[in-house]
Coordinates of C-alpha atoms in Angstrom, one line a residue:
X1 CA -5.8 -37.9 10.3
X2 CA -6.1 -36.4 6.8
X3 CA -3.4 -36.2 4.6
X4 CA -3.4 -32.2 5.1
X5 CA -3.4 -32.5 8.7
X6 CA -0.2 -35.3 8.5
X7 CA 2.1 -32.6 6.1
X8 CA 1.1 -30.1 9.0
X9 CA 2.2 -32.5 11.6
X10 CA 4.8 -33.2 10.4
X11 CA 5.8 -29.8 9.5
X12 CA 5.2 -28.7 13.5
X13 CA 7.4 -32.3 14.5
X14 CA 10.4 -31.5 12.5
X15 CA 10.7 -27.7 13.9
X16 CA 10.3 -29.2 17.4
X17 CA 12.6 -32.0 17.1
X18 CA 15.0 -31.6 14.0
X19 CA 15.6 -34.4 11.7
X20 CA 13.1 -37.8 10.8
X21 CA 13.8 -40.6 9.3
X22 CA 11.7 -41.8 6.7
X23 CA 10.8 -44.9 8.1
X24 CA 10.4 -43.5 11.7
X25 CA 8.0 -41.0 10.3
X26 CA 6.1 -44.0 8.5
X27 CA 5.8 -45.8 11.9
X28 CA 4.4 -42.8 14.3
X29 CA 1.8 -42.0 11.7
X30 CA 0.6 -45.9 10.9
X31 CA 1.3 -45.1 6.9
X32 CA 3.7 -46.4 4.1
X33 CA 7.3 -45.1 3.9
X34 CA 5.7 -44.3 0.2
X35 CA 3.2 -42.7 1.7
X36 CA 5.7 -40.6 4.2
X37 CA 8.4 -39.8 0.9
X38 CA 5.1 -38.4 -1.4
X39 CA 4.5 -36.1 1.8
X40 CA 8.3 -35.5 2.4
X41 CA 8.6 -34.8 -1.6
X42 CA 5.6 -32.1 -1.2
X43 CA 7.4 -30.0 1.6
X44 CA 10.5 -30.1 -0.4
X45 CA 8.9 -29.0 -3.3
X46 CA 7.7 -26.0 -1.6
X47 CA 10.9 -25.0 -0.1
X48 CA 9.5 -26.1 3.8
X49 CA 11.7 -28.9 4.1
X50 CA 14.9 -30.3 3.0
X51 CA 16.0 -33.5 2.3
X52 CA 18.8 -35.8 3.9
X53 CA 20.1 -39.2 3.4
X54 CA 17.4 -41.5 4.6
X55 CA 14.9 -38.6 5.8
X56 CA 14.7 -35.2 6.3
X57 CA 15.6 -32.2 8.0
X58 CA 14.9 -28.7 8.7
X59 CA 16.8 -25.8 6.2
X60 CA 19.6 -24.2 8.1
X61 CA 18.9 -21.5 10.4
X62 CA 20.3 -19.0 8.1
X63 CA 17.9 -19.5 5.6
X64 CA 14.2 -18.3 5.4
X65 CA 11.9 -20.5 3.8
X66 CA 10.9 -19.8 0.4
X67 CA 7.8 -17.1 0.3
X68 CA 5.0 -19.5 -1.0
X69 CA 6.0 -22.4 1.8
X70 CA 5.1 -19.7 4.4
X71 CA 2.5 -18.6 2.8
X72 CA 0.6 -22.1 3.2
X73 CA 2.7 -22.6 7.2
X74 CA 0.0 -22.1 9.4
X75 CA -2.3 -20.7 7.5
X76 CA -5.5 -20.8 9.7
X77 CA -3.7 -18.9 12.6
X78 CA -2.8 -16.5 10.2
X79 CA -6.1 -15.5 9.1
X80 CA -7.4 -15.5 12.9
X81 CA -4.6 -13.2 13.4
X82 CA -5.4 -11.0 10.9
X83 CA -9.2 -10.8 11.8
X84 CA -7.9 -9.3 15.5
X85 CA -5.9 -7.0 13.4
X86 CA -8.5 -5.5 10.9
X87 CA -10.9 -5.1 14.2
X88 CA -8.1 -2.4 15.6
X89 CA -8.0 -0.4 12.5
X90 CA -10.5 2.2 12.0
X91 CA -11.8 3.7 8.5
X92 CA -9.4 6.5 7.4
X93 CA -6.0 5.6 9.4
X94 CA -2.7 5.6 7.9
X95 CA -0.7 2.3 8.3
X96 CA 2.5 0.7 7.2
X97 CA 3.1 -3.1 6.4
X98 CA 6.1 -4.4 6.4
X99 CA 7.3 -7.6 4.8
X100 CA 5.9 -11.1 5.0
X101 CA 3.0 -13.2 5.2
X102 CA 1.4 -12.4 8.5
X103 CA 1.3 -8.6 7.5
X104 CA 0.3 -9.8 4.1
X105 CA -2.7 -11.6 5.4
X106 CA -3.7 -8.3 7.6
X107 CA -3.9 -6.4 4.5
X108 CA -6.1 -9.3 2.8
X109 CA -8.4 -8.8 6.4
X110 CA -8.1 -5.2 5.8
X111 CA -8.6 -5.1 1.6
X112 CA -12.6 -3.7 2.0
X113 CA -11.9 -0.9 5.0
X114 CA -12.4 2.6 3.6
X115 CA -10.3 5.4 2.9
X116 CA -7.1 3.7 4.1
X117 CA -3.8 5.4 3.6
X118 CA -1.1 2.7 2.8
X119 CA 2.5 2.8 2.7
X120 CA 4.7 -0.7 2.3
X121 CA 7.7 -2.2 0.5
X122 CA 5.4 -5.4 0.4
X123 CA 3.5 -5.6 -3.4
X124 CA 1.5 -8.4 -2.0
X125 CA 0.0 -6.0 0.1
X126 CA 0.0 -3.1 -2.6
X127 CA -1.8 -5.6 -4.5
X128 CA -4.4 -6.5 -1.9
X129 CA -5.5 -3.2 -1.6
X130 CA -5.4 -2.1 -5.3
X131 CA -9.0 -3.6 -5.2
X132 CA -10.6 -0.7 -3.1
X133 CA -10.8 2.2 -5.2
X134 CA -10.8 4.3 -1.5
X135 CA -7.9 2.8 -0.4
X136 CA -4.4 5.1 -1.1
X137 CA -1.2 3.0 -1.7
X138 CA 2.2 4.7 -1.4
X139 CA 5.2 1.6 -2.6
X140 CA 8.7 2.1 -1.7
X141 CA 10.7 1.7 -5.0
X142 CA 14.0 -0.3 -5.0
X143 CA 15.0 -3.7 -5.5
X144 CA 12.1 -6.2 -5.8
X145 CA 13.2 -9.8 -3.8
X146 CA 11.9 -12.5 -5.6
X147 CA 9.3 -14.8 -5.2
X148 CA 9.1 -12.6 -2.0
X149 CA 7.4 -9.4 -3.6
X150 CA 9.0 -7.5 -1.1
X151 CA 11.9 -4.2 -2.0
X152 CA 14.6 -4.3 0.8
X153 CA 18.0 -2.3 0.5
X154 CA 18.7 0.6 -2.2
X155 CA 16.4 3.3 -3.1
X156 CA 13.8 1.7 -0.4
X157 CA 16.1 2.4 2.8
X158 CA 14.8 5.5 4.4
X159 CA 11.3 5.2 2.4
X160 CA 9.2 4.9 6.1
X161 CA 11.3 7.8 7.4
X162 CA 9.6 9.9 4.8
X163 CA 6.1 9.5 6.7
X164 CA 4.3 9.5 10.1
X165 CA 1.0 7.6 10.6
X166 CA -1.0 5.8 12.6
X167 CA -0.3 2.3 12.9
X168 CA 2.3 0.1 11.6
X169 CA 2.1 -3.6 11.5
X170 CA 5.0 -5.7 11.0
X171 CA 6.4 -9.3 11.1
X172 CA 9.7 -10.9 12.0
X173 CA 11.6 -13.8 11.2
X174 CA 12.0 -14.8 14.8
X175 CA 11.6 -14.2 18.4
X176 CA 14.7 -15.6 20.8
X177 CA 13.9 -16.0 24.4
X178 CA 15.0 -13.0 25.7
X179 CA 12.6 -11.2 23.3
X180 CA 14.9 -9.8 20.9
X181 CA 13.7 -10.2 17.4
X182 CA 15.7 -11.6 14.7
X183 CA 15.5 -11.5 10.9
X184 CA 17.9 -13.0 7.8
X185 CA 19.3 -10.0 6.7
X186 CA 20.6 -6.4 7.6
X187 CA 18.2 -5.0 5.4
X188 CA 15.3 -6.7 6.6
X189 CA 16.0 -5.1 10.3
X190 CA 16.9 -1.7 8.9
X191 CA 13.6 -1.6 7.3
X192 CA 11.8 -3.2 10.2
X193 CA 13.2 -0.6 12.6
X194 CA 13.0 2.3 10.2
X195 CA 8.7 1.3 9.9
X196 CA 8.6 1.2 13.9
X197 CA 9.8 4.5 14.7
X198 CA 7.9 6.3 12.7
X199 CA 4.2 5.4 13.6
X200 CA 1.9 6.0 16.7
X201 CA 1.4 2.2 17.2
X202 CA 3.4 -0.3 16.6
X203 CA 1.1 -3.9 15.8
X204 CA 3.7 -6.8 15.8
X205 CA 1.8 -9.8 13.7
X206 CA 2.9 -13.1 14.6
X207 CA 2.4 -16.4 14.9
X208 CA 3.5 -19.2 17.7
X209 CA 6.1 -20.6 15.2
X210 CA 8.6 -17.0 15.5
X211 CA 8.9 -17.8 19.2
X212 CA 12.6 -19.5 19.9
X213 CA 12.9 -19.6 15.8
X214 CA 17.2 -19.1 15.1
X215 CA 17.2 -16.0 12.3
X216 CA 21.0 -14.4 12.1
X217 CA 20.1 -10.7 12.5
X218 CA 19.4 -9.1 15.7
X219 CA 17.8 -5.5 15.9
X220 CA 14.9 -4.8 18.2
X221 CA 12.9 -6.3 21.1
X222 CA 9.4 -7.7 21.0
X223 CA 8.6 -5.1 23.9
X224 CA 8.7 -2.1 22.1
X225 CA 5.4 -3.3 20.2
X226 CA 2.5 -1.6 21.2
X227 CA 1.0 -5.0 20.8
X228 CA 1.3 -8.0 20.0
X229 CA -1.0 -10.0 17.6
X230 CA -0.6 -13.5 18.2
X231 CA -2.4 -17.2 17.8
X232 CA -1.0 -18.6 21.4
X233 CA -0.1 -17.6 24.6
X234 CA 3.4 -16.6 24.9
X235 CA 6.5 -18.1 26.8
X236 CA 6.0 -17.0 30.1
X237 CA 9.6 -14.9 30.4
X238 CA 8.3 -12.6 27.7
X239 CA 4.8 -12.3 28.8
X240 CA 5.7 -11.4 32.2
X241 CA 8.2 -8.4 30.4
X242 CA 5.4 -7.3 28.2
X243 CA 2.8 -6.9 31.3
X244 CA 5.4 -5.2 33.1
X245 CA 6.1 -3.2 30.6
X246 CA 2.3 -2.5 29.4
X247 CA 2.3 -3.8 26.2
X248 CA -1.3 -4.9 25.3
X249 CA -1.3 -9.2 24.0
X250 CA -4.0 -10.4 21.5
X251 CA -4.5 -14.1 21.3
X252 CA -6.7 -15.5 18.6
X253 CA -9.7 -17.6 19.8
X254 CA -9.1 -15.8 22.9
X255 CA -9.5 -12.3 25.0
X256 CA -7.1 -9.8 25.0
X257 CA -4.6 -9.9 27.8

């Protein structure tokens, strides 16, 4: 196992099973505790972690993770999701992004499409598209949330009530097992809901990590997607409701559903 491949691992243990101690991490993984703490020390830095007396834990449920930690969180399925994405978009739609790092790596897969019409409260996607000289780019103004890049609350409430377009694609902080999603603040889900009800097609981007993820803020259900982008197959509770309720699944490295 590479280094890389033991921060993952031990990124994916701690949200399954909650706190590790140092030495217990050391042990399962055949390295040093020195080894373990300059791992430990790396997701802390980042903001993916948190440390605790003799190991570490998970942050508390009613706290996202700082923006670049989730940029770097499963990375890979990210970009596999975003590939699935771009290959629904045709040239010349109108689309919304919402906030985040899923949507943020659609618009990267998207960057080169032509004649796009974009509206988003996300820079990072404003910014991946100010590269195509055919692509439009309409940003909500507001607040800006740092190191998010994101505008939430204010002057930016009621911006995606101003349009109708084709597609939106959004994120969410989490998924519970009902299928209600869940974000960290009020504004968050006002501007969530305000993007889905005001497009043709609703493309929720996300991957396995949202589903049974605790986020304080309830507003929504993963069924009113049109689909679902995803990077694994679902719990089976909420796959049966979205094949009952036709809502189209899109796995990465595998056929749509």
């Amino acid at each position: 196992m590479t280094a890389d491949e033991r921060v993952q691992s031990i990124v994916e243990r701690m949200r399954r099973d909650g706190f590790q101690a140092i030495d217990a991490l050391a042990e399962q993984y055949g390295v040093t505790p020195q080894t373990i703490r300059r791992d430990v020390n790396l997701l802390c830095e980042r903001g993916v972690l948190r440390r605790r007396h003799g190991g570490v834990e998970w942050p508390a449920s009613s706290e996202n993770l700082a923006y670049p930690a989730r940029q770097v969180l499963n990375i890979e399925a990210k970009r596999q999701i975003a590939a699935l994405v771009a290959r629904d978009v045709p040239p010349s739609a109108s689309l919304f992004f919402g906030i985040g790092t899923t949507p943020e790596a659609c618009a990267r897969a998207l960057a080169e499409h032509q004649s796009l019409r974009v509206m988003t409260n996300n820079l990072n996607v404003a910014l991946a598209f100010s590269r195509n000289p055919s692509a439009e780019v309409i940003i909500a103004g507001g607040r800006l949330r740092t190191p998010d890049h994101d505008v939430i609350g204010g002057d930016a409430i009621g911006f995606f009530d101003r349009f109708s377009v084709d597609i939106g694609i959004y994120g969410v902080g989490g998924v519970d097992e009902s299928g209600t999603l869940l974000d960290f603040t009020h504004e968050e889900v006002s501007m969530r809901q305000s993007l889905t009800q005001n497009c043709r097609q609703r493309f929720l981007v996300l991957d396995h990590s949202k589903f049974g993820r605790r986020a304080t803020m309830r507003g929504g259900h993963i069924s009113e997607a049109s689909a679902v982008f995803t990077d694994r197959p679902l719990p089976s509770g909420i796959a049966n409701r979205l094949a009952a309720d036709g809502v189209r699944v899109v796995i990465a490295t595998s056929s749509s559903h």
